[in-house]
PDB file of C-alpha atoms in Angstrom:
ATOM      1  CA  MET G   1       0.656  -0.386  -0.158  1.00 46.00           C
ATOM      2  CA  ASP G   2       0.858   3.701  -1.534  1.00 49.00           C
ATOM      3  CA  THR G   3       2.110   5.401   2.042  1.00 47.00           C
ATOM      4  CA  SER G   4       3.043   8.932   0.451  1.00 45.00           C
ATOM      5  CA  HIS G   5       0.004  10.109   0.910  1.00 45.00           C
ATOM      6  CA  LEU G   6       0.379  10.368   4.386  1.00 45.00           C
ATOM      7  CA  VAL G   7       3.762  13.077   5.027  1.00 47.00           C
ATOM      8  CA  LEU G   8       1.285  16.462   5.644  1.00 44.00           C
ATOM      9  CA  SER G   9       2.946  20.146   4.104  1.00 48.00           C
ATOM     10  CA  PRO G  10       2.656  23.001   6.970  1.00 48.00           C
ATOM     11  CA  LYS G  11      -0.245  24.109   4.966  1.00 43.00           C
ATOM     12  CA  GLU G  12      -2.294  20.454   5.985  1.00 38.00           C
ATOM     13  CA  ARG G  13      -1.754  20.459   9.022  1.00 42.00           C
ATOM     14  CA  SER G  14      -5.236  24.081   9.874  1.00 39.00           C
ATOM     15  CA  GLY G  15      -7.769  20.958   8.787  1.00 35.00           C
ATOM     16  CA  PHE G  16      -9.104  17.626   8.925  1.00 33.00           C
ATOM     17  CA  ARG G  17     -10.103  16.829   5.164  1.00 35.00           C
ATOM     18  CA  PRO G  18      -6.167  15.266   4.011  1.00 37.00           C
ATOM     19  CA  LEU G  19      -5.788  13.360   7.210  1.00 35.00           C
ATOM     20  CA  LEU G  20      -9.227  11.826   6.148  1.00 36.00           C
ATOM     21  CA  ALA G  21      -8.707  11.341   2.924  1.00 37.00           C
ATOM     22  CA  ALA G  22      -5.983   9.216   4.572  1.00 38.00           C
ATOM     23  CA  MET G  23      -8.108   7.108   6.670  1.00 37.00           C
ATOM     24  CA  GLN G  24     -10.070   6.002   3.866  1.00 38.00           C
ATOM     25  CA  CYS G  25      -7.166   4.497   1.827  1.00 37.00           C
ATOM     26  CA  ILE G  26      -5.769   2.924   4.712  1.00 37.00           C
ATOM     27  CA  VAL G  27      -8.687   1.072   5.955  1.00 35.00           C
ATOM     28  CA  SER G  28     -10.755   0.789   2.448  1.00 34.00           C
ATOM     29  CA  ALA G  29      -7.473  -0.653   0.196  1.00 34.00           C
ATOM     30  CA  HIS G  30      -5.579  -3.984   0.282  1.00 35.00           C
ATOM     31  CA  PRO G  31      -8.009  -6.420   2.758  1.00 33.00           C
ATOM     32  CA  ALA G  32      -4.700  -8.890   2.174  1.00 42.00           C
ATOM     33  CA  PRO G  33      -4.249  -9.861   5.802  1.00 41.00           C
ATOM     34  CA  GLY G  34      -0.993  -9.137   5.823  1.00 46.00           C
ATOM     35  CA  LYS G  35      -0.913  -5.646   4.538  1.00 50.00           C
ATOM     36  CA  ILE G  36      -4.162  -4.856   7.126  1.00 49.00           C
ATOM     37  CA  GLN G  37      -1.075  -5.643   9.624  1.00 54.00           C
ATOM     38  CA  CYS G  38       1.333  -3.210   8.552  1.00 56.00           C
ATOM     39  CA  MET G  39      -1.488   0.110   8.592  1.00 71.00           C
ATOM     40  CA  ARG G  40      -2.810  -0.846  11.102  1.00 83.00           C
ATOM     41  CA  VAL G  41       0.249   0.726  13.897  1.00 86.00           C
ATOM     42  CA  LEU G  42      -0.472   4.105  11.101  1.00 83.00           C
ATOM     43  CA  ARG G  43      -4.080   3.403  11.681  1.00 84.00           C
ATOM     44  CA  GLU G  44      -4.475   4.041  14.866  1.00 88.00           C
ATOM     45  CA  GLN G  45      -1.405   6.637  15.633  1.00 86.00           C
ATOM     46  CA  TRP G  46      -3.487   8.817  13.096  1.00 83.00           C
ATOM     47  CA  ILE G  47      -6.343   8.286  15.145  1.00 85.00           C
ATOM     48  CA  ARG G  48      -4.874   9.200  18.428  1.00 87.00           C
ATOM     49  CA  ALA G  49      -3.338  12.269  17.357  1.00 82.00           C
ATOM     50  CA  LYS G  50      -6.646  12.733  15.891  1.00 81.00           C
ATOM     51  CA  TYR G  51      -9.119  12.938  18.903  1.00 85.00           C
ATOM     52  CA  GLU G  52      -5.894  12.711  21.481  1.00 87.00           C
ATOM     53  CA  ARG G  53      -3.280  15.019  20.780  1.00 81.00           C
ATOM     54  CA  LYS G  54      -4.989  16.809  18.601  1.00 80.00           C
ATOM     55  CA  GLU G  55      -2.254  16.828  16.164  1.00 77.00           C
ATOM     56  CA  PHE G  56      -4.294  18.939  12.666  1.00 70.00           C
ATOM     57  CA  THR G  57      -6.293  21.583  14.698  1.00 73.00           C
ATOM     58  CA  GLU G  58      -3.755  23.656  16.546  1.00 65.00           C
ATOM     59  CA  ALA G  59      -2.327  25.697  13.556  1.00 62.00           C
ATOM     60  CA  GLU G  60       0.946  26.365  15.641  1.00 64.00           C
ATOM     61  CA  LYS G  61       1.136  23.296  17.399  1.00 65.00           C
ATOM     62  CA  LYS G  62       5.189  21.778  15.629  1.00 67.00           C
ATOM     63  CA  LEU G  63       4.467  18.354  14.861  1.00 68.00           C
ATOM     64  CA  THR G  64       7.238  15.562  16.094  1.00 69.00           C
ATOM     65  CA  TYR G  65       8.578  15.272  12.586  1.00 66.00           C
ATOM     66  CA  GLU G  66       9.261  18.171  11.893  1.00 69.00           C
ATOM     67  CA  GLU G  67      11.791  18.596  14.056  1.00 74.00           C
ATOM     68  CA  ALA G  68      15.105  19.313  12.968  1.00 79.00           C
ATOM     69  CA  THR G  69      17.352  16.854  14.468  1.00 88.00           C
ATOM     70  CA  ARG G  70      15.137  12.860  15.903  1.00 93.00           C
ATOM     71  CA  ASP G  71      17.800  11.267  18.375  1.00 96.00           C
ATOM     72  CA  GLY G  72      16.565   7.951  20.707  1.00 96.00           C
ATOM     73  CA  MET G  73      16.779   4.887  20.916  1.00 97.00           C
ATOM     74  CA  LEU G  74      15.448   1.879  18.767  1.00 98.00           C
ATOM     75  CA  MET G  75      15.578  -2.512  18.735  1.00 98.00           C
ATOM     76  CA  LYS G  76      17.803  -3.660  16.164  1.00 98.00           C
ATOM     77  CA  ARG G  77      18.288  -6.833  14.686  1.00 97.00           C
ATOM     78  CA  GLY G  78      22.260  -8.069  14.110  1.00 95.00           C
ATOM     79  CA  ARG G  79      23.022  -8.082  11.006  1.00 92.00           C
ATOM     80  CA  ASP G  80      24.749 -12.270  12.665  1.00 89.00           C
ATOM     81  CA  ASN G  81      23.733 -12.926  15.799  1.00 91.00           C
ATOM     82  CA  GLY G  82      21.055 -12.545  14.192  1.00 91.00           C
ATOM     83  CA  GLN G  83      19.139 -11.325  18.079  1.00 95.00           C
ATOM     84  CA  PHE G  84      17.876  -7.406  18.436  1.00 97.00           C
ATOM     85  CA  LEU G  85      19.697  -4.928  20.765  1.00 96.00           C
ATOM     86  CA  SER G  86      18.912  -1.652  22.139  1.00 97.00           C
ATOM     87  CA  ARG G  87      20.585   1.442  19.147  1.00 97.00           C
ATOM     88  CA  ARG G  88      20.652   4.523  19.281  1.00 97.00           C
ATOM     89  CA  PHE G  89      19.540   6.244  15.823  1.00 98.00           C
ATOM     90  CA  VAL G  90      19.764   9.533  14.856  1.00 97.00           C
ATOM     91  CA  LEU G  91      18.024  11.553  12.392  1.00 96.00           C
ATOM     92  CA  SER G  92      19.325  14.706  10.754  1.00 94.00           C
ATOM     93  CA  VAL G  93      17.330  17.580   8.965  1.00 91.00           C
ATOM     94  CA  ARG G  94      20.778  19.837   8.263  1.00 91.00           C
ATOM     95  CA  GLU G  95      23.049  16.663   7.294  1.00 93.00           C
ATOM     96  CA  GLY G  96      20.677  15.250   4.850  1.00 92.00           C
ATOM     97  CA  THR G  97      21.216  11.906   7.097  1.00 95.00           C
ATOM     98  CA  LEU G  98      20.564   8.710   9.568  1.00 97.00           C
ATOM     99  CA  LYS G  99      23.133   7.656  11.377  1.00 97.00           C
ATOM    100  CA  TYR G 100      22.959   4.668  14.315  1.00 96.00           C
ATOM    101  CA  PHE G 101      25.436   3.757  16.764  1.00 97.00           C
ATOM    102  CA  THR G 102      25.695   0.371  18.414  1.00 94.00           C
ATOM    103  CA  LYS G 103      26.605   2.490  22.012  1.00 93.00           C
ATOM    104  CA  TYR G 104      24.526   5.122  23.101  1.00 92.00           C
ATOM    105  CA  ASP G 105      27.596   7.283  23.382  1.00 93.00           C
ATOM    106  CA  ALA G 106      30.891   6.150  21.266  1.00 94.00           C
ATOM    107  CA  LYS G 107      32.076   9.110  19.003  1.00 93.00           C
ATOM    108  CA  GLU G 108      31.398   7.272  15.309  1.00 96.00           C
ATOM    109  CA  PRO G 109      28.161   5.922  14.206  1.00 97.00           C
ATOM    110  CA  LYS G 110      28.069   2.425  12.484  1.00 95.00           C
ATOM    111  CA  ALA G 111      26.244   3.330   9.672  1.00 94.00           C
ATOM    112  CA  THR G 112      25.715   6.680   8.291  1.00 95.00           C
ATOM    113  CA  ILE G 113      22.661   6.218   6.034  1.00 95.00           C
ATOM    114  CA  LYS G 114      22.114   9.090   2.913  1.00 93.00           C
ATOM    115  CA  MET G 115      18.696  10.000   2.911  1.00 90.00           C
ATOM    116  CA  ASP G 116      18.353  10.193  -0.860  1.00 87.00           C
ATOM    117  CA  THR G 117      18.906   5.778  -0.419  1.00 88.00           C
ATOM    118  CA  ILE G 118      17.014   4.871   1.787  1.00 93.00           C
ATOM    119  CA  ASN G 119      13.765   3.723   2.052  1.00 94.00           C
ATOM    120  CA  ALA G 120      11.502   2.379   5.145  1.00 94.00           C
ATOM    121  CA  SER G 121       8.199   0.840   5.305  1.00 93.00           C
ATOM    122  CA  PHE G 122       6.564  -1.219   8.364  1.00 94.00           C
ATOM    123  CA  GLN G 123       6.762  -5.256   7.862  1.00 94.00           C
ATOM    124  CA  PRO G 124       5.394  -6.576  11.344  1.00 93.00           C
ATOM    125  CA  GLU G 125       5.053  -9.126  10.303  1.00 92.00           C
ATOM    126  CA  LYS G 126       8.440 -10.471   7.971  1.00 94.00           C
ATOM    127  CA  ILE G 127      10.441  -8.089  11.912  1.00 95.00           C
ATOM    128  CA  GLY G 128       7.682 -10.359  14.205  1.00 94.00           C
ATOM    129  CA  ASN G 129       6.989  -7.128  16.020  1.00 95.00           C
ATOM    130  CA  PRO G 130       3.692  -4.730  15.242  1.00 93.00           C
ATOM    131  CA  ASN G 131       5.228  -1.933  14.761  1.00 96.00           C
ATOM    132  CA  GLY G 132       8.152  -4.094  12.896  1.00 96.00           C
ATOM    133  CA  LEU G 133      10.291  -0.983  10.195  1.00 96.00           C
ATOM    134  CA  GLN G 134      11.546  -2.570   7.062  1.00 97.00           C
ATOM    135  CA  ILE G 135      14.930   0.322   6.304  1.00 97.00           C
ATOM    136  CA  THR G 136      16.845  -0.124   3.365  1.00 96.00           C
ATOM    137  CA  TYR G 137      19.827   1.914   1.766  1.00 94.00           C
ATOM    138  CA  LEU G 138      22.817   1.475  -0.473  1.00 87.00           C
ATOM    139  CA  LYS G 139      25.806   0.368   1.071  1.00 84.00           C
ATOM    140  CA  ASP G 140      28.856  -0.065  -1.913  1.00 81.00           C
ATOM    141  CA  TYR G 141      26.243  -0.198  -4.479  1.00 78.00           C
ATOM    142  CA  LYS G 142      23.975  -3.042  -3.113  1.00 85.00           C
ATOM    143  CA  ASN G 143      21.068  -2.953  -1.151  1.00 91.00           C
ATOM    144  CA  ARG G 144      21.520  -3.579   3.315  1.00 95.00           C
ATOM    145  CA  ASN G 145      18.653  -4.064   5.294  1.00 97.00           C
ATOM    146  CA  ILE G 146      18.695  -2.831   8.842  1.00 97.00           C
ATOM    147  CA  PHE G 147      14.705  -4.431  10.520  1.00 98.00           C
ATOM    148  CA  VAL G 148      13.609  -1.953  14.606  1.00 98.00           C
ATOM    149  CA  TYR G 149      11.652  -1.986  16.344  1.00 98.00           C
ATOM    150  CA  HIS G 150      10.223   0.083  19.876  1.00 97.00           C
ATOM    151  CA  GLU G 151       7.633  -0.821  22.470  1.00 96.00           C
ATOM    152  CA  ASN G 152       6.239   2.082  21.881  1.00 95.00           C
ATOM    153  CA  GLY G 153       3.882   2.284  18.298  1.00 94.00           C
ATOM    154  CA  LYS G 154       3.658   6.575  18.524  1.00 93.00           C
ATOM    155  CA  GLU G 155       7.461   6.600  18.456  1.00 95.00           C
ATOM    156  CA  ILE G 156       7.951   4.287  15.952  1.00 95.00           C
ATOM    157  CA  VAL G 157       5.578   6.187  13.915  1.00 92.00           C
ATOM    158  CA  ASP G 158       6.816   8.777  14.011  1.00 92.00           C
ATOM    159  CA  TRP G 159      10.710   8.015  13.184  1.00 95.00           C
ATOM    160  CA  PHE G 160       9.351   6.682  10.037  1.00 93.00           C
ATOM    161  CA  ASN G 161       7.432   9.729   9.515  1.00 90.00           C
ATOM    162  CA  SER G 162      10.550  11.954  11.028  1.00 92.00           C
ATOM    163  CA  ILE G 163      12.328  10.083   7.910  1.00 93.00           C
ATOM    164  CA  ARG G 164       9.818  11.128   5.786  1.00 90.00           C
ATOM    165  CA  ALA G 165       9.482  15.355   6.454  1.00 88.00           C
ATOM    166  CA  VAL G 166      13.399  14.856   5.897  1.00 90.00           C
ATOM    167  CA  GLN G 167      12.811  13.244   2.354  1.00 90.00           C
ATOM    168  CA  LEU G 168      11.283  16.507   1.880  1.00 88.00           C
ATOM    169  CA  HIS G 169      13.004  18.541   2.610  1.00 88.00           C
ATOM    170  CA  TYR G 170      15.138  17.177   0.978  1.00 89.00           C
ATOM    171  CA  LEU G 171      14.276  16.555  -2.659  1.00 89.00           C
ATOM    172  CA  SER G 172      12.525  20.304  -1.608  1.00 89.00           C
ATOM    173  CA  VAL G 173      16.298  21.279  -2.429  1.00 89.00           C
ATOM    174  CA  ALA G 174      17.571  18.847  -5.273  1.00 88.00           C
ATOM    175  CA  PHE G 175      14.566  20.064  -7.179  1.00 89.00           C
ATOM    176  CA  PRO G 176      12.421  24.039  -6.559  1.00 90.00           C
ATOM    177  CA  GLY G 177      10.005  24.510  -8.583  1.00 90.00           C
ATOM    178  CA  ALA G 178       8.051  20.833  -7.926  1.00 88.00           C
ATOM    179  CA  THR G 179       5.638  20.441  -5.419  1.00 85.00           C
ATOM    180  CA  ASP G 180       4.414  18.893  -1.669  1.00 78.00           C
ATOM    181  CA  ALA G 181       2.376  17.196  -4.211  1.00 80.00           C
ATOM    182  CA  GLU G 182       4.555  15.768  -6.942  1.00 85.00           C
ATOM    183  CA  LEU G 183       7.301  15.436  -4.324  1.00 85.00           C
ATOM    184  CA  ARG G 184       4.968  12.475  -2.013  1.00 81.00           C
ATOM    185  CA  PRO G 185       5.686   9.460  -3.873  1.00 80.00           C
ATOM    186  CA  LYS G 186       9.376  10.090  -4.163  1.00 83.00           C
ATOM    187  CA  LEU G 187       9.444   9.940  -0.330  1.00 86.00           C
ATOM    188  CA  THR G 188       9.448   5.874   1.096  1.00 87.00           C
ATOM    189  CA  ARG G 189       7.539   2.986  -0.659  1.00 87.00           C
ATOM    190  CA  ASN G 190       6.205  -0.170   0.075  1.00 89.00           C
ATOM    191  CA  PHE G 191       7.797  -3.459  -1.510  1.00 93.00           C
ATOM    192  CA  LEU G 192       5.148  -3.974  -4.197  1.00 95.00           C
ATOM    193  CA  LYS G 193       5.206  -7.683  -3.705  1.00 96.00           C
ATOM    194  CA  GLU G 194       7.600 -10.465  -0.875  1.00 96.00           C
ATOM    195  CA  GLY G 195       6.649 -14.001  -1.242  1.00 97.00           C
ATOM    196  CA  TYR G 196       8.838 -17.117  -1.681  1.00 97.00           C
ATOM    197  CA  MET G 197       9.863 -18.660  -5.018  1.00 97.00           C
ATOM    198  CA  GLU G 198      12.099 -20.841  -5.724  1.00 96.00           C
ATOM    199  CA  LYS G 199      15.075 -21.022  -8.436  1.00 94.00           C
ATOM    200  CA  THR G 200      17.498 -23.048 -10.450  1.00 90.00           C
ATOM    201  CA  GLY G 201      21.243 -21.416 -11.058  1.00 82.00           C
ATOM    202  CA  PRO G 202      22.568 -19.618 -14.486  1.00 73.00           C
ATOM    203  CA  ARG G 203      23.599 -23.152 -16.346  1.00 73.00           C
ATOM    204  CA  GLN G 204      19.267 -24.075 -15.154  1.00 66.00           C
ATOM    205  CA  THR G 205      20.714 -27.730 -14.423  1.00 69.00           C
ATOM    206  CA  GLU G 206      20.977 -26.447 -10.602  1.00 75.00           C
ATOM    207  CA  GLY G 207      18.778 -27.598  -8.385  1.00 83.00           C
ATOM    208  CA  PHE G 208      15.493 -25.262  -7.327  1.00 90.00           C
ATOM    209  CA  LYS G 209      16.036 -23.834  -4.385  1.00 92.00           C
ATOM    210  CA  LYS G 210      13.413 -22.283  -2.394  1.00 95.00           C
ATOM    211  CA  ARG G 211      14.549 -18.118  -1.931  1.00 97.00           C
ATOM    212  CA  TRP G 212      12.780 -14.636  -0.666  1.00 98.00           C
ATOM    213  CA  PHE G 213      11.702 -13.106  -2.935  1.00 98.00           C
ATOM    214  CA  THR G 214      11.730  -9.061  -2.937  1.00 97.00           C
ATOM    215  CA  LEU G 215       9.879  -7.088  -5.911  1.00 97.00           C
ATOM    216  CA  ASP G 216      11.539  -2.872  -5.190  1.00 94.00           C
ATOM    217  CA  HIS G 217       9.629  -2.020  -8.226  1.00 93.00           C
ATOM    218  CA  ARG G 218      12.426  -2.819 -11.370  1.00 95.00           C
ATOM    219  CA  ARG G 219      14.798  -4.679  -8.719  1.00 95.00           C
ATOM    220  CA  LEU G 220      13.410  -8.436  -8.072  1.00 97.00           C
ATOM    221  CA  MET G 221      16.274  -9.431  -5.098  1.00 96.00           C
ATOM    222  CA  TYR G 222      16.438 -12.925  -3.840  1.00 97.00           C
ATOM    223  CA  PHE G 223      17.673 -14.270   0.083  1.00 97.00           C
ATOM    224  CA  LYS G 224      17.630 -17.030   1.929  1.00 96.00           C
ATOM    225  CA  ASP G 225      16.002 -15.968   4.486  1.00 96.00           C
ATOM    226  CA  PRO G 226      13.888 -13.095   4.652  1.00 97.00           C
ATOM    227  CA  LEU G 227      15.331 -10.710   7.519  1.00 97.00           C
ATOM    228  CA  ASP G 228      19.313 -11.319   6.269  1.00 97.00           C
ATOM    229  CA  ALA G 229      20.773  -7.736   5.477  1.00 96.00           C
ATOM    230  CA  PHE G 230      21.690  -8.454   2.110  1.00 95.00           C
ATOM    231  CA  ALA G 231      20.659 -10.355  -1.617  1.00 95.00           C
ATOM    232  CA  LYS G 232      21.614 -13.247  -2.530  1.00 94.00           C
ATOM    233  CA  GLY G 233      21.084 -11.391  -6.495  1.00 93.00           C
ATOM    234  CA  GLU G 234      18.928  -9.676  -8.237  1.00 94.00           C
ATOM    235  CA  VAL G 235      17.437  -9.696 -11.752  1.00 95.00           C
ATOM    236  CA  PHE G 236      16.582  -5.891 -12.891  1.00 96.00           C
ATOM    237  CA  LEU G 237      13.267  -5.644 -15.045  1.00 97.00           C
ATOM    238  CA  GLY G 238      13.803  -3.164 -17.239  1.00 96.00           C
ATOM    239  CA  ASN G 239      10.942  -2.317 -20.527  1.00 97.00           C
ATOM    240  CA  SER G 240       9.089  -4.857 -22.310  1.00 96.00           C
ATOM    241  CA  ASP G 241       9.730  -3.358 -25.601  1.00 96.00           C
ATOM    242  CA  LEU G 242      14.135  -3.468 -24.933  1.00 95.00           C
ATOM    243  CA  GLY G 243      13.913  -7.815 -24.390  1.00 95.00           C
ATOM    244  CA  TYR G 244      12.439  -8.016 -21.377  1.00 97.00           C
ATOM    245  CA  SER G 245       9.801 -10.205 -20.797  1.00 97.00           C
ATOM    246  CA  ALA G 246       7.792 -12.285 -18.041  1.00 98.00           C
ATOM    247  CA  SER G 247       5.426 -15.108 -18.315  1.00 97.00           C
ATOM    248  CA  ALA G 248       3.826 -18.268 -16.912  1.00 96.00           C
ATOM    249  CA  GLY G 249       5.557 -21.426 -17.809  1.00 94.00           C
ATOM    250  CA  LEU G 250       9.090 -23.121 -17.393  1.00 92.00           C
ATOM    251  CA  PRO G 251      10.856 -23.629 -21.372  1.00 90.00           C
ATOM    252  CA  THR G 252      10.440 -27.104 -22.848  1.00 86.00           C
ATOM    253  CA  GLY G 253      12.712 -30.034 -21.658  1.00 81.00           C
ATOM    254  CA  THR G 254      13.423 -27.906 -18.425  1.00 81.00           C
ATOM    255  CA  HIS G 255      14.455 -30.423 -15.165  1.00 77.00           C
ATOM    256  CA  CYS G 256      12.038 -28.855 -12.439  1.00 75.00           C
ATOM    257  CA  ASN G 257      13.591 -30.590  -8.740  1.00 74.00           C
ATOM    258  CA  GLY G 258      11.936 -28.813  -7.262  1.00 70.00           C
ATOM    259  CA  ALA G 259       9.227 -28.856  -4.934  1.00 81.00           C
ATOM    260  CA  TRP G 260       6.192 -26.462  -6.523  1.00 92.00           C
ATOM    261  CA  ASN G 261       5.606 -27.230  -9.476  1.00 90.00           C
ATOM    262  CA  TYR G 262       3.982 -23.656 -10.971  1.00 95.00           C
ATOM    263  CA  GLY G 263       6.826 -22.341 -13.341  1.00 95.00           C
ATOM    264  CA  ILE G 264       7.511 -18.454 -14.315  1.00 97.00           C
ATOM    265  CA  THR G 265      10.798 -17.556 -17.104  1.00 97.00           C
ATOM    266  CA  ILE G 266      11.852 -13.973 -17.220  1.00 97.00           C
ATOM    267  CA  VAL G 267      13.518 -12.604 -20.835  1.00 96.00           C
ATOM    268  CA  THR G 268      16.095 -10.305 -20.836  1.00 95.00           C
ATOM    269  CA  PRO G 269      18.750  -9.439 -22.879  1.00 94.00           C
ATOM    270  CA  GLU G 270      21.568 -11.534 -21.218  1.00 91.00           C
ATOM    271  CA  ARG G 271      19.912 -14.726 -19.802  1.00 92.00           C
ATOM    272  CA  SER G 272      16.738 -15.911 -18.621  1.00 94.00           C
ATOM    273  CA  PHE G 273      15.819 -16.646 -14.734  1.00 95.00           C
ATOM    274  CA  LEU G 274      13.165 -19.450 -13.841  1.00 95.00           C
ATOM    275  CA  PHE G 275      11.402 -19.463 -11.114  1.00 96.00           C
ATOM    276  CA  THR G 276       8.609 -21.609  -9.704  1.00 96.00           C
ATOM    277  CA  CYS G 277       6.048 -21.323  -7.064  1.00 97.00           C
ATOM    278  CA  GLU G 278       3.900 -23.284  -4.512  1.00 96.00           C
ATOM    279  CA  THR G 279       0.470 -22.328  -6.456  1.00 96.00           C
ATOM    280  CA  GLU G 280      -0.425 -21.439  -9.861  1.00 97.00           C
ATOM    281  CA  GLY G 281      -2.609 -18.404  -7.553  1.00 97.00           C
ATOM    282  CA  GLU G 282       1.454 -17.059  -6.448  1.00 97.00           C
ATOM    283  CA  GLN G 283       2.483 -17.951 -10.395  1.00 98.00           C
ATOM    284  CA  GLN G 284      -0.293 -15.797 -11.793  1.00 98.00           C
ATOM    285  CA  ASP G 285       0.057 -12.760  -9.408  1.00 98.00           C
ATOM    286  CA  TRP G 286       4.049 -12.790  -9.205  1.00 98.00           C
ATOM    287  CA  VAL G 287       3.881 -12.356 -12.894  1.00 98.00           C
ATOM    288  CA  GLN G 288       1.029 -10.183 -13.536  1.00 98.00           C
ATOM    289  CA  HIS G 289       3.292  -7.935 -11.244  1.00 98.00           C
ATOM    290  CA  PHE G 290       6.433  -8.146 -13.273  1.00 98.00           C
ATOM    291  CA  ASN G 291       4.516  -7.218 -16.514  1.00 98.00           C
ATOM    292  CA  ASN G 292       3.009  -4.618 -14.595  1.00 97.00           C
ATOM    293  CA  VAL G 293       5.913  -2.786 -14.597  1.00 97.00           C
ATOM    294  CA  LEU G 294       7.685  -4.536 -17.678  1.00 98.00           C
ATOM    295  CA  ARG G 295       4.860  -2.090 -19.209  1.00 97.00           C
ATOM    296  CA  THR G 296       5.938   0.558 -17.725  1.00 96.00           C
ATOM    297  CA  PRO G 297       8.666   2.861 -19.882  1.00 96.00           C
ATOM    298  CA  MET G 298      11.647   3.564 -17.911  1.00 95.00           C
ATOM    299  CA  THR G 299      13.337   7.099 -16.612  1.00 91.00           C
ATOM    300  CA  PRO G 300      16.249   8.289 -17.433  1.00 90.00           C
ATOM    301  CA  GLN G 301      17.626   7.583 -13.558  1.00 86.00           C
ATOM    302  CA  GLU G 302      16.559   3.621 -14.163  1.00 91.00           C
ATOM    303  CA  TYR G 303      17.875   3.985 -17.834  1.00 92.00           C
ATOM    304  CA  SER G 304      21.773   4.701 -15.477  1.00 90.00           C
ATOM    305  CA  MET G 305      20.864   1.867 -12.966  1.00 88.00           C
ATOM    306  CA  GLU G 306      20.278  -1.163 -15.893  1.00 89.00           C
ATOM    307  CA  ALA G 307      24.085   0.290 -17.262  1.00 89.00           C
ATOM    308  CA  LEU G 308      25.043  -0.366 -13.181  1.00 84.00           C
ATOM    309  CA  TYR G 309      23.190  -3.505 -13.103  1.00 83.00           C
ATOM    310  CA  LYS G 310      25.178  -5.032 -16.430  1.00 79.00           C
ATOM    311  CA  TYR G 311      27.899  -3.216 -15.040  1.00 73.00           C
ATOM    312  CA  LYS G 312      28.635  -5.126 -12.053  1.00 74.00           C
ATOM    313  CA  HIS G 313      27.134  -8.391 -13.438  1.00 67.00           C
TER     314      HIS G 313
END
């Protein structure tokens, strides 16, 4: 579900209409259980903001996510041991960064995340906490995932909105002529689809292995585990006019030795990728998502992304 409408500009805070529109979208969109759970913490906090805290009726009241700096503790999952430990996070408008520290009084951050590469999405089921948030950013040209939560729903929603507010400020500087409405779609986004499939290797003679897949617009990434910090690999999905296609089924003669039988073939200018799904419904849903992406014209930034992908591979 797209949450771009949930950032309100100062002009919008004076009335209820943007809030009510946002609430209507949350309540009516995507009845799938996972998506409903994903939106639950947002929905609850927007209701509390309206009725308890009255954040949108007091024009002079400064909202939490309007602060120039946000500094606090979040529970973060360790990359190697999988344990959630308390870590300090600092978000800065001036620097345009999100930093986290392994100790509260540490002088140097463990990581510095730039606003132009960051994404944040609620992932309660994946993380196993109703307030779970996945933060993704580029590190050495690879997507790095970190998983955090806070026991207080307001805190995690405030962090989410603060990240988006800093992004909006960054984009406003980068594109001074653009309106807030034009910039909001460039803020944090939910992944188009996630779930398990099986895949085989480039020779297509290796066994099919179960992997977790994340479709982030044109990037289809696969992981051994949903909570892995880095993807094991990825497939770039270009435009159908440039030699990219996705269809149900596997090439004739493919030896499918996996547990699942509903195949998908993605063709790129470089090679073909073969996958299998557990059910026909999942197969059709993945193919539909792939083709929706392939039918979309590529932007100049996506052409650059394609060139980088080909260079790396």
